[in-house]
Coordinates of C-alpha atoms and ligand atoms in Angstrom, one line a residue:
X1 CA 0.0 0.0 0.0
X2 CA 0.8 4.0 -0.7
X3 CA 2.0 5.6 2.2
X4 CA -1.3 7.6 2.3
X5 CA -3.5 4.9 2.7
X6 CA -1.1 3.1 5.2
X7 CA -1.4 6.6 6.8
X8 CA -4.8 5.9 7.1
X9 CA -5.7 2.8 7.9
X10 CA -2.3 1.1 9.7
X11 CA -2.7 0.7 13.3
X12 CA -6.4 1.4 13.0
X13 CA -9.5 -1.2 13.1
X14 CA -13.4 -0.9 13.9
X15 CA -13.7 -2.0 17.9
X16 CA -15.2 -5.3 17.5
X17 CA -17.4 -4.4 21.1
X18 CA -18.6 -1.2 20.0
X19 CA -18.4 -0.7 16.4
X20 CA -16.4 2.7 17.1
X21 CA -15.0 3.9 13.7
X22 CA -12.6 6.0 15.5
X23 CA -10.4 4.1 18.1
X24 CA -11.2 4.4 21.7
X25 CA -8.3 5.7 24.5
X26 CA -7.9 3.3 26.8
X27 CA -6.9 5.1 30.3
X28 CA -6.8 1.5 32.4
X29 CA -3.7 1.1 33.7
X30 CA -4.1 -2.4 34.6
X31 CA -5.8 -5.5 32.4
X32 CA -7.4 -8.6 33.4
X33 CA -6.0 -11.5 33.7
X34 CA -8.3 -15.0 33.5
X35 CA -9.0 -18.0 36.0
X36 CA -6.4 -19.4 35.2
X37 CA -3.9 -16.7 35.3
X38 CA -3.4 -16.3 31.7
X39 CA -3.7 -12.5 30.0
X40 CA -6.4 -13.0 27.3
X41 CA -6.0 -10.0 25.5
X42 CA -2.4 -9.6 25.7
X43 CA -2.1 -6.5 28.0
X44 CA -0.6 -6.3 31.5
X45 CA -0.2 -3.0 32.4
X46 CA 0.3 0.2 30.5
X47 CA 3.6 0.6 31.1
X48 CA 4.5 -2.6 29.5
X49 CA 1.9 -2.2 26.9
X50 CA -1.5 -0.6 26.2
X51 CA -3.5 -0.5 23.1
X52 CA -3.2 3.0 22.1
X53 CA 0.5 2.5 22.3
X54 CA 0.1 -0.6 20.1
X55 CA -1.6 0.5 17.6
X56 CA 0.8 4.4 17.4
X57 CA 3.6 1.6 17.3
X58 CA 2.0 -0.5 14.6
X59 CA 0.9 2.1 12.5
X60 CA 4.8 4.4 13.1
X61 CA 6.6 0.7 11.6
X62 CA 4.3 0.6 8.5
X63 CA 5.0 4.2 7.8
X64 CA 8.8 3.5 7.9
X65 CA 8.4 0.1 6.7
X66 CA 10.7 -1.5 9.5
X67 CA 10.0 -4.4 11.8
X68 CA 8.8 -3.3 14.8
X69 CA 8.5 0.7 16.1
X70 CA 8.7 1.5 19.7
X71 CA 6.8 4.8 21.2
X72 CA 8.5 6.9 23.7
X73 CA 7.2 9.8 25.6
X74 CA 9.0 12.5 23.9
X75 CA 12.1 12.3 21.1
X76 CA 15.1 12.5 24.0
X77 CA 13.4 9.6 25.6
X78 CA 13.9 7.9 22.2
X79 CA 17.4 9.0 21.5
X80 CA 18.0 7.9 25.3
X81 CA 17.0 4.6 24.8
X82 CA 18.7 4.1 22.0
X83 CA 22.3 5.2 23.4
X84 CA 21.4 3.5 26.6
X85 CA 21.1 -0.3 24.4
X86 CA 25.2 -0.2 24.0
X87 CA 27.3 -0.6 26.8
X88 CA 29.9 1.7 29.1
X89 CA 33.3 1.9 27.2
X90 CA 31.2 1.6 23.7
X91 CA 31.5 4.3 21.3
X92 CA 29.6 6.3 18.8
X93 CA 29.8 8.4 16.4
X94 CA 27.6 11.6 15.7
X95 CA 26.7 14.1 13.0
X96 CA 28.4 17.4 13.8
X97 CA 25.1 19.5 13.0
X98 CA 22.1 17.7 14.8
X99 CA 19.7 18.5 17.3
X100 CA 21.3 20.1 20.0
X101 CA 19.6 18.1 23.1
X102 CA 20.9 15.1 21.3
X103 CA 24.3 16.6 21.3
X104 CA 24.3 17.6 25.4
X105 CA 22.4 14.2 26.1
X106 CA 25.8 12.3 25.1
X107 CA 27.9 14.9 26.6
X108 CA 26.4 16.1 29.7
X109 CA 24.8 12.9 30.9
X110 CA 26.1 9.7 29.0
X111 CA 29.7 10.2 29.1
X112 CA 29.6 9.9 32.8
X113 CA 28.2 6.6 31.9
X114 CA 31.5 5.9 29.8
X115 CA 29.8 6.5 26.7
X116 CA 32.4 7.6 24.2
X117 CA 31.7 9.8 21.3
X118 CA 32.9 12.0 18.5
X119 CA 31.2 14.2 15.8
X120 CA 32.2 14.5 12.6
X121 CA 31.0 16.0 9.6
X122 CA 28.6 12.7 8.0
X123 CA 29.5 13.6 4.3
X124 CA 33.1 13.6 4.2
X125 CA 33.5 9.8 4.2
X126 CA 37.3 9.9 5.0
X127 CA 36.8 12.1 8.4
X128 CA 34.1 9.3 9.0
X129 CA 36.4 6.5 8.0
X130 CA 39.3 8.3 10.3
X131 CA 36.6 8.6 13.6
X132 CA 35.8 5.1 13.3
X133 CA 37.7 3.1 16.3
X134 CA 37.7 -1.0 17.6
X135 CA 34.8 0.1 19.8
X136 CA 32.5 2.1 17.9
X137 CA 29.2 0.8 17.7
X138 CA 26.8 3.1 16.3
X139 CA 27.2 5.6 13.6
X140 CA 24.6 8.1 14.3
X141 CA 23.5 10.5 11.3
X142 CA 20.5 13.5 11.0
X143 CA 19.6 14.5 7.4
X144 CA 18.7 16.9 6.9
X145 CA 20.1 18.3 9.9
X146 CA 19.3 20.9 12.6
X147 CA 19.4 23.6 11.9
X148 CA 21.9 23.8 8.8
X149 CA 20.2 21.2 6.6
X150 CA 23.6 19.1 6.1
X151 CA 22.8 15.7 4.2
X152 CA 24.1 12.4 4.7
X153 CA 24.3 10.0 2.3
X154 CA 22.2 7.2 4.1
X155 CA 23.7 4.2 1.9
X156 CA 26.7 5.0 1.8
X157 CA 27.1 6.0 6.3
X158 CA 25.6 2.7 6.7
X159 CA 27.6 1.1 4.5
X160 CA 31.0 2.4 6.3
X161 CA 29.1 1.2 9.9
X162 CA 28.5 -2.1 8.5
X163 CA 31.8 -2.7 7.4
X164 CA 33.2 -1.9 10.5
X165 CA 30.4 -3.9 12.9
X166 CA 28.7 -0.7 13.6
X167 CA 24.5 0.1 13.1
X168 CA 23.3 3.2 11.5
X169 CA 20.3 5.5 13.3
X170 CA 18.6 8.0 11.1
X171 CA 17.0 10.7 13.2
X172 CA 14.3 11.6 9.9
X173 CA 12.6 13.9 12.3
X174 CA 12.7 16.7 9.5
X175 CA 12.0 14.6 6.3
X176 CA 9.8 12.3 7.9
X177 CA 9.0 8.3 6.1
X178 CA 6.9 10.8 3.5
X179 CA 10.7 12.0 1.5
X180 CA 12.6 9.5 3.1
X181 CA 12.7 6.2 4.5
X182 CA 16.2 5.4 6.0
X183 CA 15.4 1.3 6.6
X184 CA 14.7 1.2 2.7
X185 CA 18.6 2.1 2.0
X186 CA 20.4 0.1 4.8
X187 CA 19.5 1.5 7.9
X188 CA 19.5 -0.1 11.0
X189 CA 16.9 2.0 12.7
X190 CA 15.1 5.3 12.8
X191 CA 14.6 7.8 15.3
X192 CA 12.0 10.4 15.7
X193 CA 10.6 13.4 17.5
X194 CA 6.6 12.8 16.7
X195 CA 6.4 16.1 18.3
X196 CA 7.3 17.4 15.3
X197 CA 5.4 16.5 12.0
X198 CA 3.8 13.3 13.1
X199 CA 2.2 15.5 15.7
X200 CA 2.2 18.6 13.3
X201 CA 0.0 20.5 15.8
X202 CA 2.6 21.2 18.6
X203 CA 0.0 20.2 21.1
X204 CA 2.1 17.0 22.1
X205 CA 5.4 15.4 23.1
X206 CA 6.9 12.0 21.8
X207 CA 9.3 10.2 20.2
X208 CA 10.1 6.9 18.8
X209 CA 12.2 4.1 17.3
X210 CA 11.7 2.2 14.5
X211 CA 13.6 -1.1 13.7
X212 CA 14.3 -3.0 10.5
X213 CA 15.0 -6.5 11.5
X214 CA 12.7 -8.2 14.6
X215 CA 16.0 -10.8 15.3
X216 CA 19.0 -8.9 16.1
X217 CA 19.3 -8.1 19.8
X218 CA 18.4 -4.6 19.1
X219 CA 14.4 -5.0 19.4
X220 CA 14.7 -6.9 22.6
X221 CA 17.0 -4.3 24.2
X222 CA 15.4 -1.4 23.5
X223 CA 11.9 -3.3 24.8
X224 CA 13.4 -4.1 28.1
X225 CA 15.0 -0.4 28.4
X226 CA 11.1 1.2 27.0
X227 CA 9.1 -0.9 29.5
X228 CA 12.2 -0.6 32.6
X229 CA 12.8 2.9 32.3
X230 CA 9.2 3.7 31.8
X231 CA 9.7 7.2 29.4
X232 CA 6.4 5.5 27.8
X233 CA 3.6 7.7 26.2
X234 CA 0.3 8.3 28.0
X235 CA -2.9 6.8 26.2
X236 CA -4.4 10.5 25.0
X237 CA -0.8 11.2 23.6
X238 CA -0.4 8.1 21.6
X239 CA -4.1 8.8 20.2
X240 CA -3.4 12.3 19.5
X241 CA -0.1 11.5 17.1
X242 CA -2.5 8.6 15.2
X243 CA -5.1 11.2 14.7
X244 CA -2.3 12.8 13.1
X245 CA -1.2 10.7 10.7
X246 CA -4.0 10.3 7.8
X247 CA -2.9 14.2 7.3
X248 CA 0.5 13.7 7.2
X249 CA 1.5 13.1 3.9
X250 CA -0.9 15.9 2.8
X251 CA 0.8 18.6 5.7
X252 CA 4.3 17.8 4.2
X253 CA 3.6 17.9 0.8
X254 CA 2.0 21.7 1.7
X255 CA 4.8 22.7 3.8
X256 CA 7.6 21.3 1.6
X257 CA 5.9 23.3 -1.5
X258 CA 6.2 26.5 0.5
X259 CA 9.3 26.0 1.8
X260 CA 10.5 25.3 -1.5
X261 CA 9.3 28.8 -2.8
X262 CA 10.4 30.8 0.4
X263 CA 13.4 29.4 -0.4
X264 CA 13.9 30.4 -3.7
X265 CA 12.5 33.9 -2.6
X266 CA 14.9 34.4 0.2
X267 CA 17.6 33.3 -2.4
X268 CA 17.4 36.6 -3.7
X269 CA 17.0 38.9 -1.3
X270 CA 20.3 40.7 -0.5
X271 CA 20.3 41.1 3.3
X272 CA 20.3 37.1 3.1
X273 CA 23.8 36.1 3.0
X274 CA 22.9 32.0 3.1
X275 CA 19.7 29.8 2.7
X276 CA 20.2 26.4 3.5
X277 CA 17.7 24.6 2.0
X278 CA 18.8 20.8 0.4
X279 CA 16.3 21.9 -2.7
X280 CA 18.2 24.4 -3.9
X281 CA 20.4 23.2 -6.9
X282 CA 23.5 26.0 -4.7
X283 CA 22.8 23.6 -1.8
X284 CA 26.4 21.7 -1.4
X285 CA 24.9 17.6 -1.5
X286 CA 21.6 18.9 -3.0
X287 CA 22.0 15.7 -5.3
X288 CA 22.3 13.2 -2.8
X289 CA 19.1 14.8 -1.1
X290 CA 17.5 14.8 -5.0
X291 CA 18.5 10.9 -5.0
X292 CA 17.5 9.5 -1.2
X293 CA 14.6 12.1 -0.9
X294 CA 11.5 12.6 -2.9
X295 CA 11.0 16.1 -1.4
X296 CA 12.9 18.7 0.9
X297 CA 10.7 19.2 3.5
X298 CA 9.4 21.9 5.2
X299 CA 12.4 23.2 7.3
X300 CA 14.5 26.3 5.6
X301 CA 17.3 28.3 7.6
X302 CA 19.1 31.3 6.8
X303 CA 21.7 33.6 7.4
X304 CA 21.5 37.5 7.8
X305 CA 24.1 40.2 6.9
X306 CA 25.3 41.8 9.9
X307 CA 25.3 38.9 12.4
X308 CA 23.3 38.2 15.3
X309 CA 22.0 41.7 16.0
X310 CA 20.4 41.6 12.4
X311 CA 19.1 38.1 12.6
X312 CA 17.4 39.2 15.9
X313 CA 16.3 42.5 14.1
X314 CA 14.8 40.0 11.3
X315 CA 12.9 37.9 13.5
X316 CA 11.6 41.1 16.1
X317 CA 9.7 42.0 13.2
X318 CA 7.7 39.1 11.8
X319 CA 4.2 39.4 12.0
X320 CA 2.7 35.9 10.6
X321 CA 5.5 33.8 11.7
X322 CA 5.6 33.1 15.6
X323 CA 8.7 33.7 16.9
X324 CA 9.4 30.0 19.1
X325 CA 10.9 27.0 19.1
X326 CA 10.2 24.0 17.6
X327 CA 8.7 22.6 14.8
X328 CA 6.3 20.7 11.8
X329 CA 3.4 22.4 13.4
X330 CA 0.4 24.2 11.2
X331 CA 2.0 27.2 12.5
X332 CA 4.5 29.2 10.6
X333 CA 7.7 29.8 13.3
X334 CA 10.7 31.3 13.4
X335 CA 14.3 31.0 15.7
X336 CA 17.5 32.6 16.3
X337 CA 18.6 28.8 16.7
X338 CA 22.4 29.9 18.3
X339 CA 20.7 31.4 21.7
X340 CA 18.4 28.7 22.2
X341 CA 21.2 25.9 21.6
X342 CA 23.7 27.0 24.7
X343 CA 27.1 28.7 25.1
X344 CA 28.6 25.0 23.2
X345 CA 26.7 25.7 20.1
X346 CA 28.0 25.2 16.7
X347 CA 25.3 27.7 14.5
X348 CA 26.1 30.7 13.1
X349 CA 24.9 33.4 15.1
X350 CA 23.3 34.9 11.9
X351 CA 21.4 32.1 11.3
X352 CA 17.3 32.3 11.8
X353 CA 15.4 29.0 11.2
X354 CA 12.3 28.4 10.0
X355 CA 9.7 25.8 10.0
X356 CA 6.9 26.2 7.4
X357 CA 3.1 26.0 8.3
X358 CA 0.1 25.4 6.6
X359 CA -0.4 29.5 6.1
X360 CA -0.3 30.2 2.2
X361 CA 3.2 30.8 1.2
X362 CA 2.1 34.4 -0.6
X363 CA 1.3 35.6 2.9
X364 CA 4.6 34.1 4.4
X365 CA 6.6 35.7 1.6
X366 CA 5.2 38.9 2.5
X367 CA 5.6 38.6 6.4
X368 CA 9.5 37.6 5.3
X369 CA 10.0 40.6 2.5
X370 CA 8.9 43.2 5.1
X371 CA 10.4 41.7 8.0
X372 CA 14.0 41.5 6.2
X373 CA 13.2 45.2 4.6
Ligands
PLP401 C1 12.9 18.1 18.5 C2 13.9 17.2 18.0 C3 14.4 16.1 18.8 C4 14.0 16.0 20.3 O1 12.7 15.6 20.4 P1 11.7 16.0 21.6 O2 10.4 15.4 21.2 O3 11.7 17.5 21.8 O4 12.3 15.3 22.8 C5 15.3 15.3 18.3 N1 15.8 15.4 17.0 C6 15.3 16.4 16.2 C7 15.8 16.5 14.8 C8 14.3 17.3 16.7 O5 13.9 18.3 15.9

């Protein structure tokens, strides 16, 4: 099936009690067991499992077309999770531009855990090659990436990992399964912040993992560390992302068509020193993004002449656009990403991010033209 109607439909089934079309939430936090000390309908306790989790989980696989998916009660719970399956003295290798809670996660917390870690730039292969040590385990890669938009080349990352006994993670927060599934070219699993476009309403946190193959030790792993560590997601959220999803593919293709043309737009204005956006033919890998991607998404950042002050000035003046963090909501938004990402980050301070709503993109261009006049 097309991702839309899988977007639709997976996950999802008439309650054989009721007849409900749309599926219940189920707040019990305990299930019955039978006489004879059996669980007839599967379900223990929601912590464990619960049936709006189940069918979030079922329908987040399809989408991504892996083995199993795993919900998580917000994307660092997922990214946790997954960091937390290898083992003290294990190492890994990051993307230098990436989410920046991603970033202090490994640094602030898990290297007192003696996780070990370096970040390197994912598309020059050789500084990739050169990170690699006995012990690394995991190559970890975000493409686009926050906020700069950097590509990686999925097949080719993974292929370095697996050559050297490694798995590749794909955070595809920002392209989402609808331009890119990371499992289809090689990797291992995929990571996401459903806050973000699965949500698409910024009215709720999660995350999640999805896995390609059910019999590696990976799946059982990160089971034990979803259901022992307990950064589940409550019923009403897990139902809130699902009654996401059937408008997914159509929120994307809207945002990415705008984003495209704001793109091109701020291309040419000349108080805009950079746009990174991987759709524009200037955009350094734009042909690997044209070749793993079928669209660019809705995320655009660029950079202002004059530095910070003017990149402030910018975004003090918008009018349409909300200025917050964040992102893949309805809501147009825009972010002086350095001041938000701590004294450690790596962003130009000129650089103002946006993440494209559902508003038509005349109106946005307008908001933008005035803003940056
Ligand atoms: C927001 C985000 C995260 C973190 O997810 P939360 O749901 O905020 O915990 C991770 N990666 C990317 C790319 C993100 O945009």
């Amino acid at each position: 099936m097309k991702l839309e109607t899988l977007a639709v439909h997976a996950g999802r089934s008439i309650d054989a009690g009721s007849g409900a079309v749309t599926p219940s939430i189920t707040l019990s936090t305990t299930f019955e067991r039978a006489a004879n000390g059996s669980f007839p309908h599967e379900f223990v306790y929601t912590r464990s499992e619960n049936p709006n989790r189940h069918a979030l989980e079922t329908a987040l696989a399809a989408l991504e077309g892996g083995a199993a998916a795993l919900a998580f009660s917000s994307g660092q719970a997922a990214t946790a999770a997954i960091l937390q399956s290898l083992s003290s003295g294990d190492h890994v290798l990051l993307a230098d531009d990436l989410y920046h809670g991603t970033r202090h996660l490994v640094k602030q917390v898990l290297a007192r855990w003696g996780l070990q870690a370096d970040f390197v730039d994912m598309m020059d292969t050789a500084a990739v090659e050169a990170a690699i040590r006995p012990n690394t385990r995991l190559l970890w890669a975000e493409t686009p990436s926050n906020p700069r938009l950097k590509i990686a080349d999925i097949a080719r990352v993974t292929e370095i990992a697996h050559v050297h006994g490694a798995l590749c993670v794909i955070d595809n927060t920002w392209a989402t399964p609808i331009w890119q599934r990371p499992l289809d070219l090689g990797a291992d699993m995929v990571m996401h912040s459903t806050t973000k476009y699965f949500s698409g309403h910024s009215d709720v946190l999660g995350g999640c993992v999805v896995v390609k193959d059910a019999n590696t030790d990976v799946l059982p792993r990160l089971r034990d560390i979803q259901k022992l560590s307990g950064a589940v997601p409550a019923p009403f959220d897990c139902w809130l992302i699902q009654r996401s999803l059937p408008t997914l593919p159509y929120r994307v293709r809207a945002q990415t068509e705008s984003a495209g043309r704001i793109a091109e737009f701020l291309q040419q204005q000349p108080q805009v020193t950079q746009v990174h956006y991987p759709g524009l033919a200037s955009h350094p890998h734009h042909e690997v993004a044209a070749r793993q991607m079928r669209g660019f998404g809705g995320m655009v950042s660029l950079e202002v002449a004059g530095g910070q002050a003017a990149a402030v000035a910018v975004a003090a003046k918008v009018n349409l656009f909300t200025r917050a963090t964040s992102l893949g909501g309805i809501e147009s938004l825009i972010e002086h990403r350095a001041s938000i990402e701590g004294a450690d980050s790596p962003t130009p301070p000129s650089l103002l991010r946006l993440s494209i709503g559902l508003e038509h993109s005349d109106d946005l261009i307008e908001d933008l033209a005035q803003a940056l006049g």
